[in-house]
CSV table of C-alpha atoms in Angstrom, one decimal:
chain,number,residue,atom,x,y,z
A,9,UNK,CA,92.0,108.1,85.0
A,10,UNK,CA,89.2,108.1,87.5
A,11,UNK,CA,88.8,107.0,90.8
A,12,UNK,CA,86.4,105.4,93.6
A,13,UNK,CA,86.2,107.5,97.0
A,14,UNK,CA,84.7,105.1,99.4
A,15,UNK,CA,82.9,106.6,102.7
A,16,UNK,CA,82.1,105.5,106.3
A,17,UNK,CA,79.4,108.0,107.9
A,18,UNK,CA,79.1,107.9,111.7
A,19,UNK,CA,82.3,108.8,113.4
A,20,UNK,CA,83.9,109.4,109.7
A,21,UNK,CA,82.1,112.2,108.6
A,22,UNK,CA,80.2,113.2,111.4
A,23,UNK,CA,80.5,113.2,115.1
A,24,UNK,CA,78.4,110.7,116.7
A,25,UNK,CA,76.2,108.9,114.9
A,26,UNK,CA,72.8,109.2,112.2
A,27,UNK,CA,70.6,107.9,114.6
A,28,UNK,CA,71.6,110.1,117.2
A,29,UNK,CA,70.8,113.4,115.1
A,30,UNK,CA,67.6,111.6,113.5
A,31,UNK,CA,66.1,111.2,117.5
A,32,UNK,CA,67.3,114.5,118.1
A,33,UNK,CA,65.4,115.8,115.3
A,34,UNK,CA,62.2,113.9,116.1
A,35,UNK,CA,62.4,115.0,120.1
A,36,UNK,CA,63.4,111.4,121.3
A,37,UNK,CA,67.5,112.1,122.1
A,38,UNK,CA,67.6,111.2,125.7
A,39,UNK,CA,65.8,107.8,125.2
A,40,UNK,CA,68.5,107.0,122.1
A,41,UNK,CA,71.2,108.2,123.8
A,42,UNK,CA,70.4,105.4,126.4
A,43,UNK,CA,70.1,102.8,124.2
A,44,UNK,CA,73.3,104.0,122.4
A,45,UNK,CA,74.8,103.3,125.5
A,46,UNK,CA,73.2,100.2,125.9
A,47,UNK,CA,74.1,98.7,122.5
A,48,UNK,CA,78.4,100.1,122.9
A,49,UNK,CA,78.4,98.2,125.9
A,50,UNK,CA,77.6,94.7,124.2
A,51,UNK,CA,73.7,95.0,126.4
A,52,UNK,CA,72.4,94.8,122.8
A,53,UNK,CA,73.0,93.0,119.3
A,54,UNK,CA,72.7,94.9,116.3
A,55,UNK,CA,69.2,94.0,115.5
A,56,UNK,CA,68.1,94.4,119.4
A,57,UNK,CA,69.3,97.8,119.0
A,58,UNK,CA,67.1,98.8,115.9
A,59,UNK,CA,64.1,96.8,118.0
A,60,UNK,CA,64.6,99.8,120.8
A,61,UNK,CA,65.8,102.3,118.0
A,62,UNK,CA,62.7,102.2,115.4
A,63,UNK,CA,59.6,102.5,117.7
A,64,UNK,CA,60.7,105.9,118.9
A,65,UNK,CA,60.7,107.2,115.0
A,66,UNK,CA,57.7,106.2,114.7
A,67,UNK,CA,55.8,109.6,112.7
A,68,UNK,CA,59.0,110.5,111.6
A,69,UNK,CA,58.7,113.0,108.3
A,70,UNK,CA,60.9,113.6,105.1
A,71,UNK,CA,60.9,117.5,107.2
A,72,UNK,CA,63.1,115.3,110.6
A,73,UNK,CA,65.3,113.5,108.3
A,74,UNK,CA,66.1,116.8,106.4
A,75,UNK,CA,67.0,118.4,110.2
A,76,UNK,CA,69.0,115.8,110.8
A,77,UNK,CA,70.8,115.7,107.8
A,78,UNK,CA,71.5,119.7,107.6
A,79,UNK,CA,72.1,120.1,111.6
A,80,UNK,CA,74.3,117.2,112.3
A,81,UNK,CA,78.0,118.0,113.3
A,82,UNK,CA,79.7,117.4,109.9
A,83,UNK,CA,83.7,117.3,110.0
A,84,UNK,CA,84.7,120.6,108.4
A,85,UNK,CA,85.2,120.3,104.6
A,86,UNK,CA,82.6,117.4,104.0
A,87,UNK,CA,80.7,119.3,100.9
A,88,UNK,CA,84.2,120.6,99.5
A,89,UNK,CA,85.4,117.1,99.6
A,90,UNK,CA,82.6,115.7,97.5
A,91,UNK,CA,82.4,118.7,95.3
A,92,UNK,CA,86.0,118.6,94.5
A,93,UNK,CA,85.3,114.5,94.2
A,94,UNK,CA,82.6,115.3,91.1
A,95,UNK,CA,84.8,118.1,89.6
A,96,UNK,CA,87.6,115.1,88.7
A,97,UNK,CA,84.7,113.2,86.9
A,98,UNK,CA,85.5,110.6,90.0
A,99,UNK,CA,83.4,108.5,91.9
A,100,UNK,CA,82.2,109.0,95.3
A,101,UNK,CA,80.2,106.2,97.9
A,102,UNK,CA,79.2,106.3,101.4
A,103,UNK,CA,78.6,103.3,103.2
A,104,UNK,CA,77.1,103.4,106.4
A,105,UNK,CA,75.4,100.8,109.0
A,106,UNK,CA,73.1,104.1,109.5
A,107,UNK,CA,69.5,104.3,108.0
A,108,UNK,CA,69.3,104.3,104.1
A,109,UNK,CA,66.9,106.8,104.2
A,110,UNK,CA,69.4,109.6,106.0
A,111,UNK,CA,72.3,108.4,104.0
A,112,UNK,CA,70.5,109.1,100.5
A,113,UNK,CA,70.0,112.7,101.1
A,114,UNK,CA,74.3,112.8,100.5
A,115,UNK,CA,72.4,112.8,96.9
A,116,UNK,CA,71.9,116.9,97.3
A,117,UNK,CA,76.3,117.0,97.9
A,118,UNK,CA,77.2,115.2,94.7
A,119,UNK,CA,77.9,111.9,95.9
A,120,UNK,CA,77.1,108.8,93.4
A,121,UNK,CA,75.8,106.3,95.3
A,122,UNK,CA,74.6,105.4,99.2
A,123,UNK,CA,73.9,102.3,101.3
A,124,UNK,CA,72.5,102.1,104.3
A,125,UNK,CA,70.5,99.5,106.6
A,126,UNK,CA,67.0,99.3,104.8
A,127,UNK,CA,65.2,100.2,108.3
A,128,UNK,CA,61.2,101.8,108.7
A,129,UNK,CA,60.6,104.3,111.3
A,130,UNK,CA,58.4,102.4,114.1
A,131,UNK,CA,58.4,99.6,112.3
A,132,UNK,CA,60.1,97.6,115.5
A,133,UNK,CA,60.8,94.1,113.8
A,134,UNK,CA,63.7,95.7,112.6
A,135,UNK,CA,66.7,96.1,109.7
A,136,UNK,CA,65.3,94.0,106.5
A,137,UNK,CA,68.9,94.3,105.3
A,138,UNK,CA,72.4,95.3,107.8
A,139,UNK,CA,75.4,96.7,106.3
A,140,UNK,CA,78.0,94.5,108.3
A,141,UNK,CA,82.1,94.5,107.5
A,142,UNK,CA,81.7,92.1,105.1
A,143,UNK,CA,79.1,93.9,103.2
A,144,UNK,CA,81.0,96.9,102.9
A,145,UNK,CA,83.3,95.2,100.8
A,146,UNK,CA,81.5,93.5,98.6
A,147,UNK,CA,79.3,96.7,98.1
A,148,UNK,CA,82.9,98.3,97.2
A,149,UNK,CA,84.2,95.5,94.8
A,150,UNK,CA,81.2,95.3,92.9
A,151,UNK,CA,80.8,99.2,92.3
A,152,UNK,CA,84.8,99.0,91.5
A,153,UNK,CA,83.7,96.5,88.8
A,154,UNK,CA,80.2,98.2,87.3
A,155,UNK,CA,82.7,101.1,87.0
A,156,UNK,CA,85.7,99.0,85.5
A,157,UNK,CA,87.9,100.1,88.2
A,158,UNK,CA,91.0,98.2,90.0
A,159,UNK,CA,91.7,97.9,93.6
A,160,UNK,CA,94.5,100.5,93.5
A,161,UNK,CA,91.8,102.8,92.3
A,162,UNK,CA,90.1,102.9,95.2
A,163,UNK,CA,90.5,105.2,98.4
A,164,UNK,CA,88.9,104.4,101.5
A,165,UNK,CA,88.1,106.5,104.3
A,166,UNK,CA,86.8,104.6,108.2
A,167,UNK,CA,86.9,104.9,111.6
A,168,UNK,CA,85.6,101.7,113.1
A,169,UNK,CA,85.0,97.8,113.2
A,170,UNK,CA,82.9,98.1,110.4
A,171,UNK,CA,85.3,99.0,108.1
A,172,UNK,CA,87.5,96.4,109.2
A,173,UNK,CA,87.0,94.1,106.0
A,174,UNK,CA,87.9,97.3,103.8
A,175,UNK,CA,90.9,98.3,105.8
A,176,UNK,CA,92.2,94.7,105.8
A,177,UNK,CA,91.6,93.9,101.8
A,178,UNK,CA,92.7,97.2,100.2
A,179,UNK,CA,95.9,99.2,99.6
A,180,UNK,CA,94.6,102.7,99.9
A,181,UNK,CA,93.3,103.3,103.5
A,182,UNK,CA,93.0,106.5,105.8
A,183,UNK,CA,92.1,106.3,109.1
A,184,UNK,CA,89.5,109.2,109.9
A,185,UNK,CA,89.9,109.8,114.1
A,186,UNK,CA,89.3,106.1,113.7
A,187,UNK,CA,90.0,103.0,116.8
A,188,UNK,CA,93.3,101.7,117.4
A,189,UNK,CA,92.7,98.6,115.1
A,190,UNK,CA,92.1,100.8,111.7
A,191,UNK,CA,95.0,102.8,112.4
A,192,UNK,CA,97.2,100.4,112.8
A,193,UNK,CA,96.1,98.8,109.3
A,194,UNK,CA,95.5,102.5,107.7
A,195,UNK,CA,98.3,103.1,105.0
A,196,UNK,CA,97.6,107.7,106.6
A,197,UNK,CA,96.1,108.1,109.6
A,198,UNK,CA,94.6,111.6,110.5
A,199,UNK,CA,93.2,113.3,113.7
A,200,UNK,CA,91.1,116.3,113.8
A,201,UNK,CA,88.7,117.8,112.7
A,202,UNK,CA,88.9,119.0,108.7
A,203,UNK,CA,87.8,116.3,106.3
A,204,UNK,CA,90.0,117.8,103.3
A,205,UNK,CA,92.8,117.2,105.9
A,206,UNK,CA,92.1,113.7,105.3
A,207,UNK,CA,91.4,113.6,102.1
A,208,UNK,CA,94.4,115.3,100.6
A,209,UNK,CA,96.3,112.4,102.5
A,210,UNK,CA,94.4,110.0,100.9
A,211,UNK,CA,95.0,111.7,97.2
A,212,UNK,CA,98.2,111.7,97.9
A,213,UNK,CA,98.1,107.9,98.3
A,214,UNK,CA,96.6,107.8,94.8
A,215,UNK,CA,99.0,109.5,94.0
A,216,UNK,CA,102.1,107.6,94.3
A,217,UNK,CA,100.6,104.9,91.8
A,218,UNK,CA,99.6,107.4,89.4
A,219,UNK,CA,101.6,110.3,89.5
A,220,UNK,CA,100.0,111.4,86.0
């Protein structure tokens, strides 16, 4: 009996965020880190911050994106966690507020499918589509009926506001190092650093429905 493994990226996954590797990669940190800053302390909505964000990506090649993607600071386990995901003939999603086109490249660890925000480097008018709460789950219930899957097939794995409609909705939850409002709603909760950590918590959720 298969099952859908349902991601966050930023603060899940990784430590810090896409966007902050991607500006790293393409020599512009400091300048995101300040408009990071900006943004977390309400100085910016979410489509103010891609207005700052996008300009400084501007020449940004498939060669950054690929940096980005292979230095960023991965919780330990990430690739075992997918590999082990495809090696149950299971499904595997990661849905992140993050660029689409730094999310896709989870593609080359096995997993099925990616959204992102459907952003342009320098383009400065901004995200043509945001993955908000919301979106998240609907992304989720739809993939859970393309693949003919019930809720209590599902898994999902977040750390922050914008998994709040996921965490709220569905049975099987695990808090990742996440705020004080998923844990509280997480079925597991787990701190540290080792992704498999948190996954075997969250197979173990599966688990109890369907011991077999």
């Amino acid at each position: 009996m298969t099952h859908l493994h349902v991601f966050d990226m930023d603060g899940t996954l990784l430590h810090g965020s896409a966007c902050l590797e991607i500006s790293r990669a393409a020599g512009v940190f400091e300048q995101n880190v300040e408009i990071e800053r900006a943004w977390s302390h309400g100085e910016f909505s979410d489509n103010a911050y891609w207005e700052h964000c996008l300009p400084l990506w501007k020449g940004l090649t498939d060669a950054h994106i690929d940096a980005a993607f292979a230095n960023a600071p991965w919780l330990d386990g990430v690739e075992s966690v997918f590999a082990d995901i495809r090696s149950r003939n299971e499904h595997s999603v990661v849905i992140s507020q993050s660029p689409k086109f730094f999310v896709d490249r989870f593609a080359q660890w096995g997993v099925n499918f990616a959204f992102g925000a459907l952003v342009s480097p320098g383009d400065p008018d901004g995200a043509e589509q945001m993955i908000t709460s919301d979106d998240k789950l609907a992304i989720t219930r739809q993939l859970l009926a393309e693949l003919g899957l019930a809720d209590d097939k599902c898994i999902v794995y977040g750390d922050s506001l914008s998994d709040l409609a996921l965490f709220s909705t569905l049975e099987h939850t695990v808090a990742v190092n996440a705020k004080p409002v998923i844990r509280e709603l997480a079925r597991v909760s787990y701190e540290g650093t080792d992704l498999w950590s948190a996954y075997l918590a969250g197979r173990a959720l599966l688990n109890e429905c369907s011991p077999n």
